[in-house]
Amino acid sequence: MFQAKAYSVTSATSPFARTTIERRDPTEHDVQIEILFCGICHSDLHQARNEWSGAMPTVYPCIPGHEIVGRVTKVGSAVTKFKPGDLAAVGCMVDSDLTCPECKAGLEQFCPKGVFTYNSPDKHTGGVTYGGYSDSIVVRDHFVLRVPSNLDLAGAAPLLCAGITTYSPMRHWNVTKGKKVGVVGLGGLGHMGVKFAHALGAHVVVFTTSPSKKDDALRLGADEVVISRNADEMAKHAGSFDFILDAVAAEHDISAYINMLRRDGNITMVGAPEKPLPVSVFSLIFARRSFSGSLIGGIAETQEMLDFCGKHNITADVEVIPIQKINEAYQRLLKSDVKYRFSIDMASLKNE
Ligand code: NAP
Ligand code: ZN
């Protein structure tokens, strides 16, 4: 075991504070990484505040962070994919059984024995896993990704969750040139959704509650922007979308968006609000529309997404912060005031 510096919360209401944790020494299939940047996902906030107490109750102390980019410092004897000095990335998963039908299909995120990067039982320590708000992490090699060398590292970190979570459903629902695609909520996930839909050739419409984000939406790749609180603007798009990606973290009127789909259109939820959303079943029935969900993406697809980003030079638009500003960043996340992802510069943890 070795000691790592980290920031943790000790209850649903306490602020983040500096702590020291134990990490395992790499076993034969492990990669040890010095973390350079870690994005702040709204899921980190949901988990830190125990907002998912039903499905995934938080175990304290909790150290979130699953948008990790860093440099390999040590590898186990059986690791061939990485060597010390390589750039490496870790997303939302750090282990799974690799033998079940889900894993064999490349969908490790649905493995019944999957281990998330934080707040999952940790078979090595007997406690729970600790995430990327830390100076280092040790991860099984299968779950470590390669980062294209042309990408800015602070902006690449959010690809590991916000990137794959928006890329995967767009590939699954066949977003291509000529399709009309909506993205609801211009936050960390939403702004990546806009970049991907645009890069895939779709006609992209952003739905936002924040009129101040209109120019940014257009700059990020949207063809049109709708202020979702304006009923007239909303009505213009009724029955017209092939696909809508909903990345909203709070309660909202999902049926208004279902009605915007054309026949056989699909709306996929990636946002994970605390409370259930009421759905107008008639809106689904009358045009054979579908309403579905999507969880991050498998490891092979995550690598495909990173390579796609390398090729198209896509990274998140980030506001880089020192880790000492994390509590302030959480307050701003709650106010939808992020342009468009916070990325923690882990160098700020060095002298603490
Ligand atoms: P975020 O940066 O906070 O963005 C959420 C956006 O939702 C806000 O910027 C805002 O956009 C919009 N919004 C917020 N409150 C709203 C309200 N009351 N009504 C309507 N719109 C509202 O969050 P994020 O990191 O992108 O995460 C979004 C959600 O996805 C979270 O629930 C997170 O847990 C979930 N998530 C799911 C997965 C998955 O695998 N499915 C992965 C990662 C995250 P505007 O200002 O444009 O309206
Ligand atoms: Zn996330």
Short mmCIF file of C-alpha atoms and ligand atoms in Angstrom, two decimals:
data_model
loop_
_atom_site.label_atom_id
_atom_site.label_comp_id
_atom_site.label_asym_id
_atom_site.label_seq_id
_atom_site.Cartn_x
_atom_site.Cartn_y
_atom_site.Cartn_z
CA MET A 1 0.00 0.00 0.00
CA PHE A 2 1.05 3.58 -0.48
CA GLN A 3 -0.41 6.91 0.55
CA ALA A 4 -2.23 9.22 -1.83
CA LYS A 5 -3.43 12.78 -1.36
CA ALA A 6 -7.11 13.40 -2.07
CA TYR A 7 -10.15 15.59 -1.39
CA SER A 8 -13.13 13.91 0.23
CA VAL A 9 -16.56 14.63 1.70
CA THR A 10 -17.52 12.98 4.96
CA SER A 11 -21.30 13.52 4.76
CA ALA A 12 -24.00 14.67 2.32
CA THR A 13 -23.76 18.21 3.64
CA SER A 14 -20.06 18.63 4.43
CA PRO A 15 -17.68 20.51 2.12
CA PHE A 16 -14.68 18.84 0.45
CA ALA A 17 -11.53 18.76 2.56
CA ARG A 18 -7.99 17.46 2.14
CA THR A 19 -7.39 13.88 3.21
CA THR A 20 -4.86 11.06 2.84
CA ILE A 21 -5.87 7.60 1.63
CA GLU A 22 -4.23 4.25 1.03
CA ARG A 23 -3.98 2.90 -2.51
CA ARG A 24 -2.90 -0.64 -3.34
CA ASP A 25 0.48 -1.33 -4.89
CA PRO A 26 -0.10 -2.47 -8.47
CA THR A 27 -0.78 -6.22 -8.77
CA GLU A 28 0.25 -8.01 -11.97
CA HIS A 29 -2.55 -6.57 -14.16
CA ASP A 30 -2.60 -3.07 -12.63
CA VAL A 31 -1.49 0.30 -13.88
CA GLN A 32 -0.51 3.05 -11.43
CA ILE A 33 -1.20 6.56 -12.70
CA GLU A 34 -0.16 9.99 -11.54
CA ILE A 35 -3.32 12.05 -12.10
CA LEU A 36 -2.77 15.30 -14.02
CA PHE A 37 -6.36 16.45 -14.60
CA CYS A 38 -9.77 15.29 -13.38
CA GLY A 39 -13.07 16.67 -14.66
CA ILE A 40 -16.01 17.45 -12.37
CA CYS A 41 -19.16 15.62 -13.48
CA HIS A 42 -22.62 16.41 -12.13
CA SER A 43 -22.73 12.72 -11.10
CA ASP A 44 -19.91 13.51 -8.66
CA LEU A 45 -22.21 16.08 -7.05
CA HIS A 46 -25.23 13.72 -7.01
CA GLN A 47 -23.07 11.07 -5.34
CA ALA A 48 -21.24 13.37 -2.88
CA ARG A 49 -24.61 14.69 -1.70
CA ASN A 50 -26.22 11.25 -1.62
CA GLU A 51 -28.89 12.33 -4.10
CA TRP A 52 -29.06 8.79 -5.49
CA SER A 53 -29.68 7.28 -2.06
CA GLY A 54 -32.19 4.76 -3.50
CA ALA A 55 -30.15 3.20 -6.31
CA MET A 56 -26.58 3.95 -5.22
CA PRO A 57 -26.34 5.11 -1.58
CA THR A 58 -23.12 6.96 -0.83
CA VAL A 59 -20.53 5.46 1.50
CA TYR A 60 -18.52 8.14 3.35
CA PRO A 61 -15.85 9.32 3.17
CA CYS A 62 -16.49 9.72 -0.56
CA ILE A 63 -13.84 10.71 -3.11
CA PRO A 64 -15.52 11.29 -6.50
CA GLY A 65 -13.88 11.86 -9.89
CA HIS A 66 -14.18 9.68 -12.99
CA GLU A 67 -12.78 11.86 -15.76
CA ILE A 68 -9.12 11.11 -15.24
CA VAL A 69 -6.10 11.83 -17.39
CA GLY A 70 -2.56 11.22 -16.19
CA ARG A 71 0.80 9.61 -16.66
CA VAL A 72 1.70 6.00 -15.93
CA THR A 73 4.18 5.67 -13.07
CA LYS A 74 4.27 1.88 -12.54
CA VAL A 75 2.84 -1.24 -14.16
CA GLY A 76 2.31 -4.82 -12.97
CA SER A 77 4.35 -7.68 -14.45
CA ALA A 78 1.57 -8.85 -16.83
CA VAL A 79 0.80 -5.41 -18.28
CA THR A 80 1.81 -5.06 -21.92
CA LYS A 81 -0.40 -2.16 -23.07
CA PHE A 82 1.29 0.54 -20.97
CA LYS A 83 4.71 1.47 -19.65
CA PRO A 84 5.87 4.17 -17.22
CA GLY A 85 5.76 7.61 -18.85
CA ASP A 86 2.77 6.86 -21.11
CA LEU A 87 -0.28 9.09 -21.07
CA ALA A 88 -3.31 7.21 -19.79
CA ALA A 89 -6.95 7.84 -18.96
CA VAL A 90 -9.59 6.30 -16.71
CA GLY A 91 -13.34 6.82 -16.86
CA CYS A 92 -16.25 5.58 -14.75
CA MET A 93 -15.23 1.92 -14.44
CA VAL A 94 -12.18 0.23 -12.93
CA ASP A 95 -13.12 -3.47 -13.00
CA SER A 96 -15.70 -6.07 -14.09
CA ASP A 97 -15.73 -9.88 -14.42
CA LEU A 98 -14.79 -9.71 -18.17
CA THR A 99 -16.54 -13.08 -18.69
CA CYS A 100 -20.31 -12.39 -18.57
CA PRO A 101 -22.37 -11.78 -21.74
CA GLU A 102 -22.30 -8.00 -21.18
CA CYS A 103 -18.51 -7.91 -20.89
CA LYS A 104 -18.15 -10.22 -23.89
CA ALA A 105 -20.34 -7.82 -25.88
CA GLY A 106 -17.98 -4.98 -24.97
CA LEU A 107 -20.56 -3.47 -22.61
CA GLU A 108 -18.66 -3.69 -19.33
CA GLN A 109 -20.82 -0.89 -17.91
CA PHE A 110 -23.69 -3.38 -17.60
CA CYS A 111 -21.65 -6.18 -15.98
CA PRO A 112 -23.43 -7.30 -12.78
CA LYS A 113 -20.01 -7.44 -11.10
CA GLY A 114 -18.85 -4.09 -12.50
CA VAL A 115 -16.84 -1.81 -10.23
CA PHE A 116 -17.24 1.92 -10.61
CA THR A 117 -14.30 4.27 -10.12
CA TYR A 118 -15.70 5.53 -6.82
CA ASN A 119 -18.27 4.41 -4.25
CA SER A 120 -18.14 0.74 -5.34
CA PRO A 121 -17.04 -2.16 -3.12
CA ASP A 122 -13.25 -2.51 -3.49
CA LYS A 123 -12.14 -6.16 -3.27
CA HIS A 124 -8.51 -5.11 -2.79
CA THR A 125 -9.01 -2.91 0.27
CA GLY A 126 -12.31 -4.21 1.65
CA GLY A 127 -13.66 -0.64 1.58
CA VAL A 128 -15.02 1.35 -1.35
CA THR A 129 -13.24 2.61 -4.43
CA TYR A 130 -11.87 6.16 -4.37
CA GLY A 131 -11.95 8.32 -7.50
CA GLY A 132 -9.88 10.92 -9.25
CA TYR A 133 -9.95 13.91 -6.90
CA SER A 134 -6.53 12.62 -5.93
CA ASP A 135 -2.89 12.66 -7.03
CA SER A 136 -2.85 9.00 -8.09
CA ILE A 137 -4.93 5.91 -8.82
CA VAL A 138 -4.31 2.20 -9.45
CA VAL A 139 -6.51 0.54 -12.08
CA ARG A 140 -6.75 -2.85 -13.83
CA ASP A 141 -5.18 -2.50 -17.28
CA HIS A 142 -8.33 -3.42 -19.24
CA PHE A 143 -9.97 -0.23 -17.93
CA VAL A 144 -7.10 2.12 -18.78
CA LEU A 145 -7.47 4.06 -22.04
CA ARG A 146 -5.01 5.66 -24.43
CA VAL A 147 -5.13 9.42 -24.97
CA PRO A 148 -4.36 10.73 -28.48
CA SER A 149 -1.20 12.81 -28.19
CA ASN A 150 -2.61 15.85 -30.03
CA LEU A 151 -5.31 16.55 -27.43
CA ASP A 152 -5.08 19.19 -24.70
CA LEU A 153 -5.03 17.16 -21.48
CA ALA A 154 -7.25 19.43 -19.35
CA GLY A 155 -9.90 19.31 -22.08
CA ALA A 156 -9.41 15.60 -22.74
CA ALA A 157 -10.24 14.54 -19.15
CA PRO A 158 -14.03 15.17 -19.51
CA LEU A 159 -14.13 12.91 -22.56
CA LEU A 160 -13.88 9.96 -20.17
CA CYS A 161 -17.43 10.50 -18.92
CA ALA A 162 -19.18 13.46 -20.62
CA GLY A 163 -17.63 12.39 -23.93
CA ILE A 164 -18.44 8.69 -23.96
CA THR A 165 -21.89 9.18 -22.38
CA THR A 166 -22.98 11.38 -25.28
CA TYR A 167 -21.03 9.62 -28.05
CA SER A 168 -22.36 6.12 -27.26
CA PRO A 169 -26.13 6.78 -27.61
CA MET A 170 -25.52 8.82 -30.75
CA ARG A 171 -23.76 5.86 -32.32
CA HIS A 172 -26.38 3.43 -31.02
CA TRP A 173 -29.27 5.49 -32.46
CA ASN A 174 -27.41 6.07 -35.68
CA VAL A 175 -26.90 9.82 -35.68
CA THR A 176 -25.57 10.61 -39.13
CA LYS A 177 -25.60 13.26 -41.81
CA GLY A 178 -29.10 14.47 -42.62
CA LYS A 179 -30.62 13.56 -39.22
CA LYS A 180 -32.26 16.22 -37.06
CA VAL A 181 -30.87 15.89 -33.55
CA GLY A 182 -31.83 17.73 -30.37
CA VAL A 183 -29.62 18.19 -27.31
CA VAL A 184 -31.40 19.22 -24.11
CA GLY A 185 -29.34 21.03 -21.46
CA LEU A 186 -26.08 22.75 -22.36
CA GLY A 187 -23.92 21.58 -19.48
CA GLY A 188 -20.89 19.30 -19.42
CA LEU A 189 -22.62 16.41 -21.17
CA GLY A 190 -24.79 18.59 -23.42
CA HIS A 191 -21.92 20.59 -24.86
CA MET A 192 -20.10 17.35 -25.78
CA GLY A 193 -23.34 16.08 -27.33
CA VAL A 194 -23.45 19.16 -29.54
CA LYS A 195 -19.84 18.67 -30.64
CA PHE A 196 -20.39 14.99 -31.50
CA ALA A 197 -23.74 15.47 -33.29
CA HIS A 198 -22.16 18.25 -35.35
CA ALA A 199 -19.06 16.15 -36.15
CA LEU A 200 -21.32 13.26 -37.21
CA GLY A 201 -23.00 15.58 -39.71
CA ALA A 202 -26.43 16.04 -38.09
CA HIS A 203 -28.58 19.18 -38.01
CA VAL A 204 -28.25 20.10 -34.33
CA VAL A 205 -30.79 21.98 -32.21
CA VAL A 206 -29.92 22.91 -28.63
CA PHE A 207 -32.63 23.32 -25.99
CA THR A 208 -31.49 25.46 -23.11
CA THR A 209 -33.06 27.20 -20.14
CA SER A 210 -30.21 29.75 -20.20
CA PRO A 211 -30.61 32.49 -22.86
CA SER A 212 -27.02 33.59 -22.10
CA LYS A 213 -25.69 30.31 -23.58
CA LYS A 214 -27.17 30.92 -27.04
CA ASP A 215 -24.01 32.25 -28.71
CA ASP A 216 -21.89 29.52 -27.17
CA ALA A 217 -24.28 26.84 -28.44
CA LEU A 218 -23.87 28.13 -32.00
CA ARG A 219 -20.10 28.33 -31.60
CA LEU A 220 -19.99 24.74 -30.29
CA GLY A 221 -21.74 23.46 -33.43
CA ALA A 222 -25.50 23.97 -33.04
CA ASP A 223 -27.47 25.00 -36.12
CA GLU A 224 -30.37 26.34 -34.04
CA VAL A 225 -30.95 27.21 -30.39
CA VAL A 226 -34.32 27.07 -28.63
CA ILE A 227 -34.94 28.72 -25.27
CA SER A 228 -37.00 25.93 -23.73
CA ARG A 229 -39.01 28.26 -21.47
CA ASN A 230 -40.45 29.95 -24.59
CA ALA A 231 -43.55 27.94 -25.65
CA ASP A 232 -43.75 29.51 -29.13
CA GLU A 233 -40.16 28.58 -29.96
CA MET A 234 -40.80 25.04 -28.69
CA ALA A 235 -44.01 24.61 -30.73
CA LYS A 236 -42.16 25.26 -34.00
CA HIS A 237 -40.25 21.98 -33.68
CA ALA A 238 -43.18 19.63 -32.87
CA GLY A 239 -42.91 16.20 -34.50
CA SER A 240 -39.64 16.91 -36.30
CA PHE A 241 -36.69 15.18 -34.59
CA ASP A 242 -35.08 11.84 -35.41
CA PHE A 243 -33.23 11.74 -32.11
CA ILE A 244 -33.03 13.79 -28.92
CA LEU A 245 -30.38 13.46 -26.22
CA ASP A 246 -31.59 14.69 -22.83
CA ALA A 247 -28.72 15.61 -20.51
CA VAL A 248 -30.64 17.50 -17.84
CA ALA A 249 -29.68 16.83 -14.23
CA ALA A 250 -32.98 18.05 -12.66
CA GLU A 251 -36.76 17.58 -12.91
CA HIS A 252 -38.22 18.84 -16.18
CA ASP A 253 -41.08 18.19 -18.62
CA ILE A 254 -39.88 15.19 -20.62
CA SER A 255 -43.19 14.82 -22.49
CA ALA A 256 -42.65 18.20 -24.15
CA TYR A 257 -39.57 16.66 -25.81
CA ILE A 258 -41.23 13.34 -26.65
CA ASN A 259 -43.75 15.35 -28.66
CA MET A 260 -40.93 16.84 -30.69
CA LEU A 261 -39.99 13.44 -32.13
CA ARG A 262 -41.16 12.32 -35.54
CA ARG A 263 -42.60 8.84 -36.12
CA ASP A 264 -40.19 6.21 -34.76
CA GLY A 265 -38.00 8.90 -33.25
CA ASN A 266 -36.10 8.22 -30.06
CA ILE A 267 -35.31 10.30 -27.02
CA THR A 268 -32.53 9.00 -24.78
CA MET A 269 -32.03 10.13 -21.19
CA VAL A 270 -28.47 10.39 -20.05
CA GLY A 271 -29.28 12.97 -17.37
CA ALA A 272 -30.07 11.24 -14.10
CA PRO A 273 -32.43 13.44 -12.04
CA GLU A 274 -33.01 12.47 -8.42
CA LYS A 275 -36.80 11.99 -8.83
CA PRO A 276 -38.82 9.95 -11.42
CA LEU A 277 -40.12 11.89 -14.44
CA PRO A 278 -43.80 11.55 -15.49
CA VAL A 279 -44.13 10.37 -19.11
CA SER A 280 -47.07 10.94 -21.45
CA VAL A 281 -47.65 7.42 -22.76
CA PHE A 282 -50.01 8.71 -25.47
CA SER A 283 -47.17 10.73 -26.97
CA LEU A 284 -45.20 7.49 -27.31
CA ILE A 285 -48.05 5.34 -28.65
CA PHE A 286 -49.32 7.65 -31.35
CA ALA A 287 -46.12 7.88 -33.32
CA ARG A 288 -44.34 4.69 -32.20
CA ARG A 289 -41.79 6.88 -30.49
CA SER A 290 -39.39 5.43 -27.96
CA PHE A 291 -37.98 6.72 -24.71
CA SER A 292 -34.78 5.10 -23.46
CA GLY A 293 -31.72 5.52 -21.31
CA SER A 294 -28.00 5.04 -21.76
CA LEU A 295 -25.12 4.52 -19.33
CA ILE A 296 -21.64 5.76 -20.28
CA GLY A 297 -20.19 3.27 -22.84
CA GLY A 298 -18.00 0.16 -22.99
CA ILE A 299 -14.22 0.23 -22.97
CA ALA A 300 -13.71 -0.49 -26.69
CA GLU A 301 -16.22 2.22 -27.58
CA THR A 302 -14.56 4.65 -25.16
CA GLN A 303 -11.26 4.10 -26.99
CA GLU A 304 -13.07 4.55 -30.32
CA MET A 305 -14.50 7.85 -29.01
CA LEU A 306 -11.06 9.05 -27.85
CA ASP A 307 -9.58 8.19 -31.25
CA PHE A 308 -12.49 9.98 -32.97
CA CYS A 309 -11.71 13.04 -30.81
CA GLY A 310 -8.04 12.79 -31.74
CA LYS A 311 -8.94 12.71 -35.42
CA HIS A 312 -11.42 15.60 -35.24
CA ASN A 313 -9.48 17.49 -32.56
CA ILE A 314 -12.42 17.47 -30.14
CA THR A 315 -12.00 18.22 -26.44
CA ALA A 316 -14.30 19.68 -23.80
CA ASP A 317 -14.41 23.44 -23.25
CA VAL A 318 -12.99 23.58 -19.77
CA GLU A 319 -12.48 25.99 -16.92
CA VAL A 320 -9.32 24.75 -15.23
CA ILE A 321 -9.39 25.11 -11.44
CA PRO A 322 -7.06 24.27 -8.56
CA ILE A 323 -8.49 21.58 -6.29
CA GLN A 324 -8.84 24.15 -3.50
CA LYS A 325 -11.72 25.72 -5.50
CA ILE A 326 -13.78 22.54 -5.59
CA ASN A 327 -16.51 23.66 -3.17
CA GLU A 328 -17.02 26.86 -5.15
CA ALA A 329 -17.19 24.83 -8.38
CA TYR A 330 -19.94 22.63 -6.91
CA GLN A 331 -21.99 25.74 -6.04
CA ARG A 332 -21.68 26.94 -9.63
CA LEU A 333 -22.60 23.50 -11.02
CA LEU A 334 -25.87 23.75 -9.09
CA LYS A 335 -26.61 27.07 -10.81
CA SER A 336 -25.91 25.70 -14.35
CA ASP A 337 -23.00 28.16 -14.36
CA VAL A 338 -20.21 26.11 -15.97
CA LYS A 339 -18.57 26.92 -19.30
CA TYR A 340 -18.73 23.94 -19.88
CA ARG A 341 -16.78 21.61 -17.62
CA PHE A 342 -14.54 22.16 -14.63
CA SER A 343 -11.22 20.36 -14.95
CA ILE A 344 -9.11 20.14 -11.80
CA ASP A 345 -5.39 20.73 -12.29
CA MET A 346 -3.89 18.16 -9.93
CA ALA A 347 -0.58 20.05 -9.74
CA SER A 348 -2.47 22.16 -7.17
CA LEU A 349 -2.48 19.16 -4.80
CA LYS A 350 1.31 18.80 -4.84
CA ASN A 351 2.24 21.18 -2.04
CA GLU A 352 -0.66 20.49 0.30
P1 NAP B 1 -24.30 19.94 -15.78
O1 NAP B 1 -22.99 20.33 -16.33
O2 NAP B 1 -24.74 20.50 -14.47
O3 NAP B 1 -25.40 20.24 -16.90
C1 NAP B 1 -26.76 20.02 -16.71
C2 NAP B 1 -27.52 21.05 -17.55
O4 NAP B 1 -28.92 20.77 -17.41
C3 NAP B 1 -27.38 22.47 -17.07
O5 NAP B 1 -26.24 23.10 -17.56
C4 NAP B 1 -28.64 23.12 -17.61
O6 NAP B 1 -28.47 23.45 -18.99
C5 NAP B 1 -29.65 21.99 -17.56
N1 NAP B 1 -30.53 22.13 -16.40
C6 NAP B 1 -30.17 22.20 -15.09
N2 NAP B 1 -31.25 22.33 -14.31
C7 NAP B 1 -32.30 22.33 -15.12
C8 NAP B 1 -33.71 22.41 -14.92
N3 NAP B 1 -34.22 22.54 -13.69
N4 NAP B 1 -34.53 22.35 -15.99
C9 NAP B 1 -34.02 22.22 -17.22
N5 NAP B 1 -32.68 22.16 -17.49
C10 NAP B 1 -31.86 22.21 -16.45
O7 NAP B 1 -24.38 18.36 -15.59
P2 NAP B 1 -23.63 17.19 -16.41
O8 NAP B 1 -22.36 16.87 -15.73
O9 NAP B 1 -23.68 17.51 -17.83
O10 NAP B 1 -24.60 15.96 -16.09
C11 NAP B 1 -25.95 15.99 -16.52
C12 NAP B 1 -26.68 14.79 -15.95
O11 NAP B 1 -26.19 13.60 -16.56
C13 NAP B 1 -26.50 14.56 -14.45
O12 NAP B 1 -27.74 14.13 -13.90
C14 NAP B 1 -25.48 13.45 -14.37
O13 NAP B 1 -25.56 12.69 -13.20
C15 NAP B 1 -25.90 12.62 -15.56
N6 NAP B 1 -24.87 11.71 -16.08
C16 NAP B 1 -25.28 10.53 -16.58
C17 NAP B 1 -24.38 9.66 -17.15
C18 NAP B 1 -24.85 8.40 -17.78
O14 NAP B 1 -24.04 7.49 -18.02
N7 NAP B 1 -26.12 8.28 -18.09
C19 NAP B 1 -23.02 9.99 -17.19
C20 NAP B 1 -22.63 11.22 -16.67
C21 NAP B 1 -23.56 12.07 -16.13
P3 NAP B 1 -29.08 24.80 -19.60
O15 NAP B 1 -28.48 25.91 -18.83
O16 NAP B 1 -28.65 24.75 -21.02
O17 NAP B 1 -30.58 24.68 -19.48
ZN ZN B 2 -19.74 11.45 -15.06
#
